[in-house]
PDB file of C-alpha atoms in Angstrom:
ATOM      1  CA  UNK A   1     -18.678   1.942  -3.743  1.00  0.00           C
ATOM      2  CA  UNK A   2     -17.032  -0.076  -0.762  1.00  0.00           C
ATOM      3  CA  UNK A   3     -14.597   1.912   0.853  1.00  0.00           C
ATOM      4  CA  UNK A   4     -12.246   0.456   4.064  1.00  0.00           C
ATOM      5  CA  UNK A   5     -10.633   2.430   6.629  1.00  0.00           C
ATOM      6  CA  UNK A   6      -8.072   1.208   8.749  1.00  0.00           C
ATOM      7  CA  UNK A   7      -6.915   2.225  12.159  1.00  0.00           C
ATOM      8  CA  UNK A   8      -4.486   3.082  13.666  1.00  0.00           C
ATOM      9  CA  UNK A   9      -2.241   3.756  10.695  1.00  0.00           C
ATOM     10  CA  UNK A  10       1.088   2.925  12.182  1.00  0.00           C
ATOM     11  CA  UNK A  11       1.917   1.072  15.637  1.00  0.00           C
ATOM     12  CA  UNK A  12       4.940   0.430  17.522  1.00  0.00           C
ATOM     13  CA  UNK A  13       4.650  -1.704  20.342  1.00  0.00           C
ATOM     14  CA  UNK A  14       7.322  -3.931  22.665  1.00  0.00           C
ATOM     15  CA  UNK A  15       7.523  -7.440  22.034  1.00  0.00           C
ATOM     16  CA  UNK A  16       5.278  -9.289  23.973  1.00  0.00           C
ATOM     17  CA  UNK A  17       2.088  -6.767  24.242  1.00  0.00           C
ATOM     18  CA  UNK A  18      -1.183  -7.933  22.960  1.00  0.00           C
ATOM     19  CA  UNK A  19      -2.708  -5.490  20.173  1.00  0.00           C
ATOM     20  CA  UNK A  20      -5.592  -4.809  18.270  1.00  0.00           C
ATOM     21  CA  UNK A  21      -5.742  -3.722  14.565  1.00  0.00           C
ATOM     22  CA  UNK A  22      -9.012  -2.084  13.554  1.00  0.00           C
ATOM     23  CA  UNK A  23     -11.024  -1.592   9.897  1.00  0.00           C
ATOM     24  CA  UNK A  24     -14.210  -0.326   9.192  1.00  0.00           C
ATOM     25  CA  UNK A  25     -15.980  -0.696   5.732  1.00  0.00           C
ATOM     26  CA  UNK A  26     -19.107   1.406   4.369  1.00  0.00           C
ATOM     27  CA  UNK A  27     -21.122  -1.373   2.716  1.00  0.00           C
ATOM     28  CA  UNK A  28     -21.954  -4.180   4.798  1.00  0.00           C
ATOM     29  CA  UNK A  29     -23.609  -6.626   1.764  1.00  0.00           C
ATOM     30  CA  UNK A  30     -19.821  -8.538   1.681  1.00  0.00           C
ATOM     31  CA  UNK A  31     -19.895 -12.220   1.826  1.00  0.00           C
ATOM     32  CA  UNK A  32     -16.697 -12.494   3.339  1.00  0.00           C
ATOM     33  CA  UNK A  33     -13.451 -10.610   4.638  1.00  0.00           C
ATOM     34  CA  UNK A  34      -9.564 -10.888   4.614  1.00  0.00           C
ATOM     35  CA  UNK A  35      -6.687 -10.073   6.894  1.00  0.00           C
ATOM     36  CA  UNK A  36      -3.807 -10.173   4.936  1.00  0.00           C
ATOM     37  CA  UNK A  37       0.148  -9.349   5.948  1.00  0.00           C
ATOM     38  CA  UNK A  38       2.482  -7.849   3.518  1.00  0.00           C
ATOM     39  CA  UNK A  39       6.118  -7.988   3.967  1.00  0.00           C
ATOM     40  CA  UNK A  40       8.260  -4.349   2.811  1.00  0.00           C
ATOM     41  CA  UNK A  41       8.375  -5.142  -1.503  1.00  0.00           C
ATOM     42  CA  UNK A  42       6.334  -8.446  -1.393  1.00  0.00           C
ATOM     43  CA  UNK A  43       3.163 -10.028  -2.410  1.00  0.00           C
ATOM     44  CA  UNK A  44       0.609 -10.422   0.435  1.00  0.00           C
ATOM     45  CA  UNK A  45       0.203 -14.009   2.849  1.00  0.00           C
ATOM     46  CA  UNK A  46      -3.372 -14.536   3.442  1.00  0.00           C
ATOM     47  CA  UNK A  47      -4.251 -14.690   7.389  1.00  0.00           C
ATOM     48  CA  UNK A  48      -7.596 -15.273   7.686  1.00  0.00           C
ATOM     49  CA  UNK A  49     -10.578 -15.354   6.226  1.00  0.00           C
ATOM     50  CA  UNK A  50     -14.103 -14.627   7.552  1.00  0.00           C
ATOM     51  CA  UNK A  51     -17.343 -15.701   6.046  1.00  0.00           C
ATOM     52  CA  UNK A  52     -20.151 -13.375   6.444  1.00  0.00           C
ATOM     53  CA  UNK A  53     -22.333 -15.184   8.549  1.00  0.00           C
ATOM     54  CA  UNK A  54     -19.479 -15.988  11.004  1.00  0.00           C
ATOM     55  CA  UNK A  55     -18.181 -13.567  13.705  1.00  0.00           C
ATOM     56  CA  UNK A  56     -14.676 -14.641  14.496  1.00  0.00           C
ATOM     57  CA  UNK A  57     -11.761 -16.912  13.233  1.00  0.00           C
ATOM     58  CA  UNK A  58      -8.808 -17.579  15.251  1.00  0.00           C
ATOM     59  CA  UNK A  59      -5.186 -19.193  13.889  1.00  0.00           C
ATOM     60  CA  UNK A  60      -2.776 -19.107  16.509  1.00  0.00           C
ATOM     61  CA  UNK A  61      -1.637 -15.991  17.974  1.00  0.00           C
ATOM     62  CA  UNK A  62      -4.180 -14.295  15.415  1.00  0.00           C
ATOM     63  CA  UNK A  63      -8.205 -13.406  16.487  1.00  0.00           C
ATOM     64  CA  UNK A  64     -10.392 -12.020  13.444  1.00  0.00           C
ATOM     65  CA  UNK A  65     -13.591 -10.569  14.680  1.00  0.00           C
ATOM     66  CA  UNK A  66     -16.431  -9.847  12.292  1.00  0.00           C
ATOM     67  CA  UNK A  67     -19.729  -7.478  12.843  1.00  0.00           C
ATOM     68  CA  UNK A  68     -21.039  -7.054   9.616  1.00  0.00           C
ATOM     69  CA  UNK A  69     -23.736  -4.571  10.979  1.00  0.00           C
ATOM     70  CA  UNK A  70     -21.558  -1.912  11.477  1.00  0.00           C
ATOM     71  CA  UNK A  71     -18.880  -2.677   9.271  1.00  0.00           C
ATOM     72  CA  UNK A  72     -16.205  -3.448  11.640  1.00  0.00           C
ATOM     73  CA  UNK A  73     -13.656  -5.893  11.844  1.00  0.00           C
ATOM     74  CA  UNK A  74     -10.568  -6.719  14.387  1.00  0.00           C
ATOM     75  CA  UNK A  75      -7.630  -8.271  14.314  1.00  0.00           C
ATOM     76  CA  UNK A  76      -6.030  -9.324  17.499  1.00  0.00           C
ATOM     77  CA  UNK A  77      -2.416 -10.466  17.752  1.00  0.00           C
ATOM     78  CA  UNK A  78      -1.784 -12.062  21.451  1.00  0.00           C
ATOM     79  CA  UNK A  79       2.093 -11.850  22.842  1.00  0.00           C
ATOM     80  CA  UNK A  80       3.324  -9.917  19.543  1.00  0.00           C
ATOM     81  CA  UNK A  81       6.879 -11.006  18.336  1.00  0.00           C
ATOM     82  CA  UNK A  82       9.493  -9.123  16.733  1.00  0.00           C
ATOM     83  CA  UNK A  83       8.213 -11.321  13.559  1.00  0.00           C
ATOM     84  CA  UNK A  84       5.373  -9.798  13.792  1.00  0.00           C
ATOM     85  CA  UNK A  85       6.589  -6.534  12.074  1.00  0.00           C
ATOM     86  CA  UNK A  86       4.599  -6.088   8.957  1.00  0.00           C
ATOM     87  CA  UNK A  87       2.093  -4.117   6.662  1.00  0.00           C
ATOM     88  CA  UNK A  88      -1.855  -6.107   7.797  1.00  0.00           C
ATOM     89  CA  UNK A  89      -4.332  -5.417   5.458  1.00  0.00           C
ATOM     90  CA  UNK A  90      -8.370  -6.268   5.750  1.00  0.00           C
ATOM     91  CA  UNK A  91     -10.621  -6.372   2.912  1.00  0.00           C
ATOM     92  CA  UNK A  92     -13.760  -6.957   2.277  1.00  0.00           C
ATOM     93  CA  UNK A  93     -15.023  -9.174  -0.648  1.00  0.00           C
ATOM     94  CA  UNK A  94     -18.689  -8.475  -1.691  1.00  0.00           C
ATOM     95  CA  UNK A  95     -19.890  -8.789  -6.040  1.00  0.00           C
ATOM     96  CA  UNK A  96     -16.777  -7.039  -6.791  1.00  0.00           C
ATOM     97  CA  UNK A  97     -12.998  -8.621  -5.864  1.00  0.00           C
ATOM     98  CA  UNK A  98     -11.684  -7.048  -2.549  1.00  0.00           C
ATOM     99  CA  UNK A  99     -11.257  -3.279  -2.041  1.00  0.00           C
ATOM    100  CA  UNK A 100      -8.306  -2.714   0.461  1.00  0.00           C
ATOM    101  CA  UNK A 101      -7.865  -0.336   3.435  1.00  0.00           C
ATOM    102  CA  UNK A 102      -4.282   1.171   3.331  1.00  0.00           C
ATOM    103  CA  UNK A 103      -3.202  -1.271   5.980  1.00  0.00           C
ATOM    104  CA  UNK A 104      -1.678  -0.466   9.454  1.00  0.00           C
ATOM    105  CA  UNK A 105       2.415  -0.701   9.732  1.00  0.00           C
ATOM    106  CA  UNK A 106       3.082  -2.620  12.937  1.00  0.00           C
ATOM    107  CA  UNK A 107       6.611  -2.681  14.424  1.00  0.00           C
ATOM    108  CA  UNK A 108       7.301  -4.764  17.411  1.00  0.00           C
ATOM    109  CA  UNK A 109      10.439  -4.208  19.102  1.00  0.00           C
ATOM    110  CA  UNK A 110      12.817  -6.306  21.042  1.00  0.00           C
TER     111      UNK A 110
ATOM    112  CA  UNK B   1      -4.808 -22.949  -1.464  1.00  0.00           C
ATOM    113  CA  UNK B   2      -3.183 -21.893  -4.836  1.00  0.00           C
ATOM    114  CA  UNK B   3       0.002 -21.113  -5.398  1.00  0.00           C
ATOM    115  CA  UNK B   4       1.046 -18.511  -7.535  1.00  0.00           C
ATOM    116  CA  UNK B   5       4.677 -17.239  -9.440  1.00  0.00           C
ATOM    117  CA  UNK B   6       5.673 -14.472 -10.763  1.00  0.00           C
ATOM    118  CA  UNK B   7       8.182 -13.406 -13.658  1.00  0.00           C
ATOM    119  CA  UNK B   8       9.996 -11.022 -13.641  1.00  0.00           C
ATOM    120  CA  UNK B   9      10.400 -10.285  -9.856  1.00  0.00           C
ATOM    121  CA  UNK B  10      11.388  -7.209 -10.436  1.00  0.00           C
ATOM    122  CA  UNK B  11      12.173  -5.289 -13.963  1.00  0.00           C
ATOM    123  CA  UNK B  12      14.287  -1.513 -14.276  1.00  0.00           C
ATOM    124  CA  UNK B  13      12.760  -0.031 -17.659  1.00  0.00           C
ATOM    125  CA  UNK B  14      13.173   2.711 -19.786  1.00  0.00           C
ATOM    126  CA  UNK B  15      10.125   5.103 -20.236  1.00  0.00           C
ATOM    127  CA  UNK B  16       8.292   4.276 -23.611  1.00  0.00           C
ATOM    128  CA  UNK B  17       9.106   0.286 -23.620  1.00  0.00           C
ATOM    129  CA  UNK B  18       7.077  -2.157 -22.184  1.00  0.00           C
ATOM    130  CA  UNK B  19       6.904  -5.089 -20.002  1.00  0.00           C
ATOM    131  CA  UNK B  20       5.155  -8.393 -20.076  1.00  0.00           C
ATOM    132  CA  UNK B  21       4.658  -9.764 -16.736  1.00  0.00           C
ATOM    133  CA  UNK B  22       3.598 -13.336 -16.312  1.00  0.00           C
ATOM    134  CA  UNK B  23       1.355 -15.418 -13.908  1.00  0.00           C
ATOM    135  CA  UNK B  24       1.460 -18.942 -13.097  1.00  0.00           C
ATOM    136  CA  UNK B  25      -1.348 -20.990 -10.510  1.00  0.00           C
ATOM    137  CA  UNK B  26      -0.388 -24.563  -9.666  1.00  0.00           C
ATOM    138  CA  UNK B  27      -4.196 -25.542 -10.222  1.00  0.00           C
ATOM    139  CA  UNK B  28      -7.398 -24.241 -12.828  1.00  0.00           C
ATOM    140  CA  UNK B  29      -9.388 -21.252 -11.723  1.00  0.00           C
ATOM    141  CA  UNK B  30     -12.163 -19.136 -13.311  1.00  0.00           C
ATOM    142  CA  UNK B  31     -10.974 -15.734 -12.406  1.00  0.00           C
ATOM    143  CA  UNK B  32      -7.558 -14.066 -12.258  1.00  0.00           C
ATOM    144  CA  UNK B  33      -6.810 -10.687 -11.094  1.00  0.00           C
ATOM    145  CA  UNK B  34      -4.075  -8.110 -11.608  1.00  0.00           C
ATOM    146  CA  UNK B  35      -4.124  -5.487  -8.880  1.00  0.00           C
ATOM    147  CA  UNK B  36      -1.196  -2.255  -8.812  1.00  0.00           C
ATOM    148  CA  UNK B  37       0.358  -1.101  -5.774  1.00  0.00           C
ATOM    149  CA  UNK B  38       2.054   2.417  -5.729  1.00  0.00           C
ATOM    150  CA  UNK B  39       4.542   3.661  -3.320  1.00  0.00           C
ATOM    151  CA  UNK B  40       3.257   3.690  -0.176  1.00  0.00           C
ATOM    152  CA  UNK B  41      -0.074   2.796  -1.182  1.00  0.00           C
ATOM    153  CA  UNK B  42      -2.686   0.002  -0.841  1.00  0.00           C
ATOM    154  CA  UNK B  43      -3.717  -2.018  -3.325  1.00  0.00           C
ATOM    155  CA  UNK B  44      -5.942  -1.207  -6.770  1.00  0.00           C
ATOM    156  CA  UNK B  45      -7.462  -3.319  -9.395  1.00  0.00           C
ATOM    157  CA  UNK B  46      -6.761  -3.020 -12.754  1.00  0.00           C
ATOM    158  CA  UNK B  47      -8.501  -5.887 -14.257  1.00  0.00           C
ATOM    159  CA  UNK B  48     -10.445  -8.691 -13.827  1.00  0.00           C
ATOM    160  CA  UNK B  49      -9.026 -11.734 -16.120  1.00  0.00           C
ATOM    161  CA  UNK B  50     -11.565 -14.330 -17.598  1.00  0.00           C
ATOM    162  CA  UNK B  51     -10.245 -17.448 -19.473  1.00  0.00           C
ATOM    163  CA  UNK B  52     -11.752 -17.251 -23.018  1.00  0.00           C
ATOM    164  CA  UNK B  53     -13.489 -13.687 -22.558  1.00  0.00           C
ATOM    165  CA  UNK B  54     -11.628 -10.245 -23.138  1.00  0.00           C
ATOM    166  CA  UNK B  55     -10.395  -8.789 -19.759  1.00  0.00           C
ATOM    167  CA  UNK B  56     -12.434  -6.310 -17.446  1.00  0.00           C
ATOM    168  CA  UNK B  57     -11.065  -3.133 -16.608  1.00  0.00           C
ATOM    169  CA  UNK B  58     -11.516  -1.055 -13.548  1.00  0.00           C
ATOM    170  CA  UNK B  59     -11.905   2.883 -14.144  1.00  0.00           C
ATOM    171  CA  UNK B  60      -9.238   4.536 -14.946  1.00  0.00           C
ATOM    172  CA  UNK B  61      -7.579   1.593 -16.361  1.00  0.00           C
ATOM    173  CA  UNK B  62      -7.856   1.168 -20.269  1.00  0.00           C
ATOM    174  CA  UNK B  63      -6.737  -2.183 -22.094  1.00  0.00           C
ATOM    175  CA  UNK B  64      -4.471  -0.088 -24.619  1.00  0.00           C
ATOM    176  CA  UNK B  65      -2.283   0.663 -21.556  1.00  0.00           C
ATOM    177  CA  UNK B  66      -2.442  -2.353 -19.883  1.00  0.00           C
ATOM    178  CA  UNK B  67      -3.682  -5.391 -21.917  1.00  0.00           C
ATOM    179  CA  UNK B  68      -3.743  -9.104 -20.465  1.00  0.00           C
ATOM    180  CA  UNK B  69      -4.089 -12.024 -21.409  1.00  0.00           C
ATOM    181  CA  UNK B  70      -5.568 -15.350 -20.370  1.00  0.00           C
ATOM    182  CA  UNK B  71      -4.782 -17.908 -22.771  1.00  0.00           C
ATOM    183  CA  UNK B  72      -5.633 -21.133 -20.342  1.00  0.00           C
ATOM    184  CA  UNK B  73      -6.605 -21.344 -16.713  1.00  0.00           C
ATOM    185  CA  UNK B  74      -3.792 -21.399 -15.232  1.00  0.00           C
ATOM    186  CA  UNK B  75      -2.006 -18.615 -16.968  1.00  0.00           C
ATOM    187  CA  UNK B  76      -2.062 -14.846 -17.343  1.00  0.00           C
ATOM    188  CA  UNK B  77       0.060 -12.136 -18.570  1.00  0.00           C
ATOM    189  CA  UNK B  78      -0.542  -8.382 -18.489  1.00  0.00           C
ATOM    190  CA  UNK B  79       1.659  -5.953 -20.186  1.00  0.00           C
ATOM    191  CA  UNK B  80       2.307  -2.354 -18.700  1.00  0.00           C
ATOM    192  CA  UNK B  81       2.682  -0.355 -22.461  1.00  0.00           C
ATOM    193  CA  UNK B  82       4.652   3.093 -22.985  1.00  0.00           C
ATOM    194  CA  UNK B  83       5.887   3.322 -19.443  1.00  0.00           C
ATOM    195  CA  UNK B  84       6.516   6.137 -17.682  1.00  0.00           C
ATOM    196  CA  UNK B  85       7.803   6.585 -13.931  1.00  0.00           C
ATOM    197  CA  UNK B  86       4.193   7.007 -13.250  1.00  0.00           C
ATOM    198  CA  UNK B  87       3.868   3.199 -13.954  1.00  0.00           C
ATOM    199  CA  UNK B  88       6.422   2.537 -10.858  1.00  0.00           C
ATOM    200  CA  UNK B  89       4.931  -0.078  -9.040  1.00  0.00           C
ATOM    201  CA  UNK B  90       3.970  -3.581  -7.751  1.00  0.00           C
ATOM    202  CA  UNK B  91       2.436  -5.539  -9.665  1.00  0.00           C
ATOM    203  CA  UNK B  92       0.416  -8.390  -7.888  1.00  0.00           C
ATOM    204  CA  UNK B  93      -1.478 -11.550  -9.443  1.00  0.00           C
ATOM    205  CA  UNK B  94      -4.196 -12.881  -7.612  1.00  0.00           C
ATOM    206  CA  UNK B  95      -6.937 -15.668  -7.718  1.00  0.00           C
ATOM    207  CA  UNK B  96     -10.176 -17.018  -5.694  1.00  0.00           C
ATOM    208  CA  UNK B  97     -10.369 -20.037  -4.037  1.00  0.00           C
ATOM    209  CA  UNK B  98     -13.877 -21.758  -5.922  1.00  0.00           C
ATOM    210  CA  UNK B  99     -14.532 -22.772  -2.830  1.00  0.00           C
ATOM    211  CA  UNK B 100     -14.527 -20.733   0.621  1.00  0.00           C
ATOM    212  CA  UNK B 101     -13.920 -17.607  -2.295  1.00  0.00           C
ATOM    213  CA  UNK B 102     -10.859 -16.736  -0.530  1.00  0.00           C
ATOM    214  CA  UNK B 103      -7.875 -14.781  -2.427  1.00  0.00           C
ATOM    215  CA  UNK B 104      -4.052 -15.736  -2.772  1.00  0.00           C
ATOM    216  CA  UNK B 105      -1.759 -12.978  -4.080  1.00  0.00           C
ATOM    217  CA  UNK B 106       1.425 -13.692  -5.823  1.00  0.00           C
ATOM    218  CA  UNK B 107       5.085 -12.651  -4.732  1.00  0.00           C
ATOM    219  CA  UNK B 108       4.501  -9.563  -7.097  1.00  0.00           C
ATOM    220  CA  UNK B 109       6.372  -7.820  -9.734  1.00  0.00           C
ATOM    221  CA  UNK B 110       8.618  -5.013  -8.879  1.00  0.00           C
ATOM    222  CA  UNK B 111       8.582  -2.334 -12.073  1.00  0.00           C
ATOM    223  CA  UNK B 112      10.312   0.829 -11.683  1.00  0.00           C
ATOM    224  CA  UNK B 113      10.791   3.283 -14.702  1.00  0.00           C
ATOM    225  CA  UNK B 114      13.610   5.426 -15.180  1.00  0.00           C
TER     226      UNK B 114
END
C-alpha cells in the first residue's frame, strides 16, 4: 500500500526566499506524480505533473523534481510571494488513483 | 484540462438526514472519483465512479453509507446517508485526464453536521 510522507509539515518563510518542499513515497511502480495547492476550505489547483520516466517539470516560479528510485520528489518555489501561502500536496498515481501526503502549510510573509 | 462544479458548496445538516452532492465535467471521461477530506487532514478515497458499472469502494467505505451515482459521463452524484458530525467534511470530485492521466479536483463540498 503506497504511503507519502511529506516534509517539513509547516513553513514560514519571508517573502522573497527560495524554498524547497519535500515528499517521499514507499512504492516506486507510479507512472506519474502531482503537486497540487489547496487554498484554506477549497478544492485543490493542479501544479504539475510528472511522468515517470521524466525527472523534472518546471512552470514558472515552480521546479518539480522526480527520482523514482528512492521515492522522492521536490518542489521548488524560486522568490516566494505572499501569494504563495497555501496547503501543497504531492501524490503519487500508480494502478490505484493518487494516495496523498498530508501536505506542507507554507506561509510567506510580507 | 477538465473543469469541474460542484453543488452544494457548502450544506449545514442535521444528524440522520442526508445529502446529495452533485458533480459536473465540461467534457466525457471514463472515471470519476469522490475523495473526503476531514479537518485538518489530507485527502481519502471513497469511491471510484464508473459510467454504467456499480461504484468501487475503498475500505472502510460501504455503498449503504455513501452511494453514487453515474448516470452519464459527465455526471456524478454521491449521497452522504444518516449523517452524523463524524461525516463533517470536504467533499471533493475528481477526474483523469485520458491523456497525460493527470487529475483535476473540483471546488469541493463543504458538509458540516450539527
Amino acid at each position: 500500500k503506497q504511503e507519502v510522507t511529506q516534509i517539513p509539515a509547516a513553513l514560514s518563510v519571508p517573502e522573497g526566499e527560495n524554498l524547497v518542499l519535500n515528499c517521499s513515497f514507499t512504492d516506486s511502480a507510479i507512472y506519474n506524480l502531482q503537486w497540487f495547492r489547496q487554498d484554506p476550505g477549497k478544492g485543490l489547483t493542479s501544479l504539475l505533473l510528472i511522468q515517470s520516466s521524466q525527472r523534472e517539470q518546471t512552470s514558472g516560479r515552480l521546479n518539480a523534481s522526480l527520482d523514482k528510485s528512492s521515492g522522492r520528489s521536490t518542489l521548488y518555489i524560486a522568490a516566494s510571494q505572499p501569494g504563495d501561502s497555501a496547503t501543497y500536496l504531492c501524490a503519487p498515481s500508480g494502478n490505484t488513483p493518487l494516495v496523498f501526503g498530508k501536505g506542507t502549510r507554507l506561509s510567506v510573509i510580507a | 484540462s477538465a473543469v469541474i462544479s460542484q453543488k452544494p458548496s457548502r450544506d449545514i445538516c442535521q444528524r440522520g438526514t442526508s445529502l446529495t452532492i452533485q458533480c459536473q465535467v465540461d467534457s466525457q471521461v471514463t472515471m470519476m472519483f469522490w475523495y473526503r477530506q476531514q479537518p485538518g487532514q489530507s485527502l481519502t478515497l471513497i469511491a471510484t465512479a464508473n459510467q454504467g458499472s456499480e461504484a468501487t469502494y475503498e475500505s472502510g467505505f460501504v455503498i449503504d453509507k455513501f452511494p453514487i451515482s453515474r448516470p452519464n459521463l459527465t455526471f456524478s452524484t454521491l449521497t452522504v446517508s444518516n449523517m452524523s458530525p463524524e461525516d463533517s467534511s470536504i467533499y471533493l470530485c475528481s477526474v483523469t485526464d485520458r491523456g497525460n492521466y493527470e487529475q483535476y479536483f473540483g471546488p469541493g463540498t463543504r458538509l458540516t453536521v450539527t
